[in-house]
Phi, psi and omega in degrees: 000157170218185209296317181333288173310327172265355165273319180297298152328283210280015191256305184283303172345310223253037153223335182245085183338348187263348173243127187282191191304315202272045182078347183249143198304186175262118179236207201238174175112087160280144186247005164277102158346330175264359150235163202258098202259105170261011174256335149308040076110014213236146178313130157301336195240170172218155183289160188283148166096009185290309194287348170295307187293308124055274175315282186292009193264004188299288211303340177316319199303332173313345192222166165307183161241169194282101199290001187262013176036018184333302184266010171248326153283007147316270201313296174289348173277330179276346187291294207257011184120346243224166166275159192276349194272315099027310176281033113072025194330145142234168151298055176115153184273332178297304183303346178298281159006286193289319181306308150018258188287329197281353115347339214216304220242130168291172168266153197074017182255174194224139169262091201258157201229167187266147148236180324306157208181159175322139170272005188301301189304343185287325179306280184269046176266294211282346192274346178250026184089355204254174171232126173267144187248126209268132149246161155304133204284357185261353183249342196334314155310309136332309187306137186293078178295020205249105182112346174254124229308301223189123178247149212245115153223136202247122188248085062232175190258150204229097047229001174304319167112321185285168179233185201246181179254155209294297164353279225256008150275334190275266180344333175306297176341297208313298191295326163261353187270310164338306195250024179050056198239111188265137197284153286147039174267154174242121195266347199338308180249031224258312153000330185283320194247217173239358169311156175255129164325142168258042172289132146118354198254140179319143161082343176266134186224121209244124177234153207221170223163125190253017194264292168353258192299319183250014148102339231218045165305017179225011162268005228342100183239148167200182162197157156267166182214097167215183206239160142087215166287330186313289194293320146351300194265354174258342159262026161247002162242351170320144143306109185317171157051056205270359177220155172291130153329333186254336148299334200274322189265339186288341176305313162330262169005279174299330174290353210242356137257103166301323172306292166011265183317287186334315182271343175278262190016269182300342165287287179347277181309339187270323182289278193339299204293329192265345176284333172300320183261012155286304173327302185274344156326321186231331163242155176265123177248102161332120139335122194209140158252029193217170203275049172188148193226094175303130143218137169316133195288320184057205172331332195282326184086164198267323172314320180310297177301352179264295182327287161339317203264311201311301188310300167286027167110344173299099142268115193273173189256072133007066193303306227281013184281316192282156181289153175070000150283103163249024137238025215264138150215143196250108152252139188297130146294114163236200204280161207294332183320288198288340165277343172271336170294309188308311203292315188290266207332272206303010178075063201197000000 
């Protein structure tokens, strides 16, 4: 990226809603203790035995880690299919993210990116000189990738919630790899389901995030996943020492619980499906495979209802952050208790 580009982000803040002044998206997350933060997207539980490794990882912390990561790009090459060679460490599924495009896309070259959709990719779309060129996050698949750097599909797409179907993804790839175009998923929430990953298939660069799915958005584990030149550039350009030792082993860790992953999968679904129908008595609510649920505020309006949830203990997710939402709020699936407190606030 260079100064320009980054005078420019923050210049587009002070017209575009979806960016703040100083240039940076809008995300989810309360940091007040007196509410029950339904705005996060993030597991309530972690696997057992996550504070232990934690714990033992101070004295690793004592030395550099081992920058070839071995058992930690084990562990993500077998969760999701790939080869360990294939695996890319990062700080966060975000830092994958940038490593990516800033990998990928030149200035003046153009990206398509989904809307409504993460706002990060438009961000650093725009921190490396490029433009993202916005589709409906539901036709991208349909779009002609053909003349553009690099296309954005967020599978399932966050903040609607579906996941795209394995087919008509695979057959996209197929279709940007053709066109010497490079594809861009972000699997971020993908953990959740039985979907199969695209790590490894050519022309694809699949970025993951452990934030999710194991509850542990302040450890930052992340990773990339590419093949080919893809994968070249994205590990000559990787930062040495690009993950912490107490990230590299809880990461470890967390792929190595299967029961774990298994029993959220199914807390997930059974909670989402009753919540989806509370829900929908009164709001129209997105299809959703992922641990969070969009719906139109409708007559009540998302002020009310961010109010309304505040007052009784409740933080809700504000959608109208994201592009082509404009009456929207998102919630997380947590645990049944804390899901029925949300349902009783909204009246529903």
């Amino acid at each position: 990226m260079n100064p320009d580009s980054v005078a420019a982000l923050r210049a587009a803040g002070e017209s575009d809603p979806h960016i703040g002044a100083d240039g940076r998206v809008p995300h989810g997350s309360s940091d007040d203790p007196d509410l029950l933060d339904f705005s996060a997207n993030t597991n309530p539980l972690v696997p057992p035995g996550t504070r232990d490794v934690f714990g033992a990882a101070f004295d690793a912390a004592r030395s550099y880690p081992d920058d070839g990561y071995p058992a930690f790009r084990s562990a993500a090459a077998e969760f999701v299919g790939c080869d360990p060679a294939e695996v890319v460490p990062t700080a966060g599924g975000l830092e994958a993210i940038r490593l990516a495009i800033g990998t990928t896309v030149r200035p003046g070259e153009s990206v398509l990116v989904p809307a409504p959709s993460f706002g990060e990719y438009a961000r650093e779309v725009r921190l490396q000189g490029g433009e993202p060129a916005f589709v409906d996050h539901d036709a991208i698949l349909d779009a002609d990738p053909a003349g553009h750097a690099m296309a954005v599909v967020c599978n399932p797409n966050n903040p609607t919630g579906a996941c795209y179907d394995a087919d008509r993804l695979r057959t996209f790839a197929d279709r940007c790899r053709e066109a010497g175009t490079t594809l861009l998923v972000d699997e971020a929430f993908l953990g959740f389901t039985d979907q199969p990953s695209l790590a490894g298939r050519p022309g694809v660069v699949v970025a993951r995030s452990l934030t999710k799915l194991f509850g542990l958005p302040g450890v930052r584990m992340g990773y990339a996943v590419g093949t080919g030149d893809a994968l070249d550039r994205l590990a000559t350009a990787r930062r040495a020492w690009s993950m912490s030792a107490a990230a590299a082993a809880v990461g470890a860790h967390c792929y190595g619980a299967e029961a774990f992953v298994a029993e959220t999968r199914e807390r997930v679904a059974r909670e989402r499906e009753r919540m989806r129908e509370r829900l929908d008595a009164r709001f129209d609510v997105f299809p959703s495979d992922s641990p969070f649920l969009c719906f139109d505020a409708g007559e009540a309006g998302v002020d009310d209802l961010l109010a309304t949830a505040r007052e009784r203990g409740i933080a809700l997710r504000d959608a109208r952050t994201f592009r082509r939402l404009d009456g929207h709020v998102r919630v997380a699936v947590r645990l049944p208790d804390e899901n029925d407190r949300l349902l009783e606030a909204l009246d529903v």
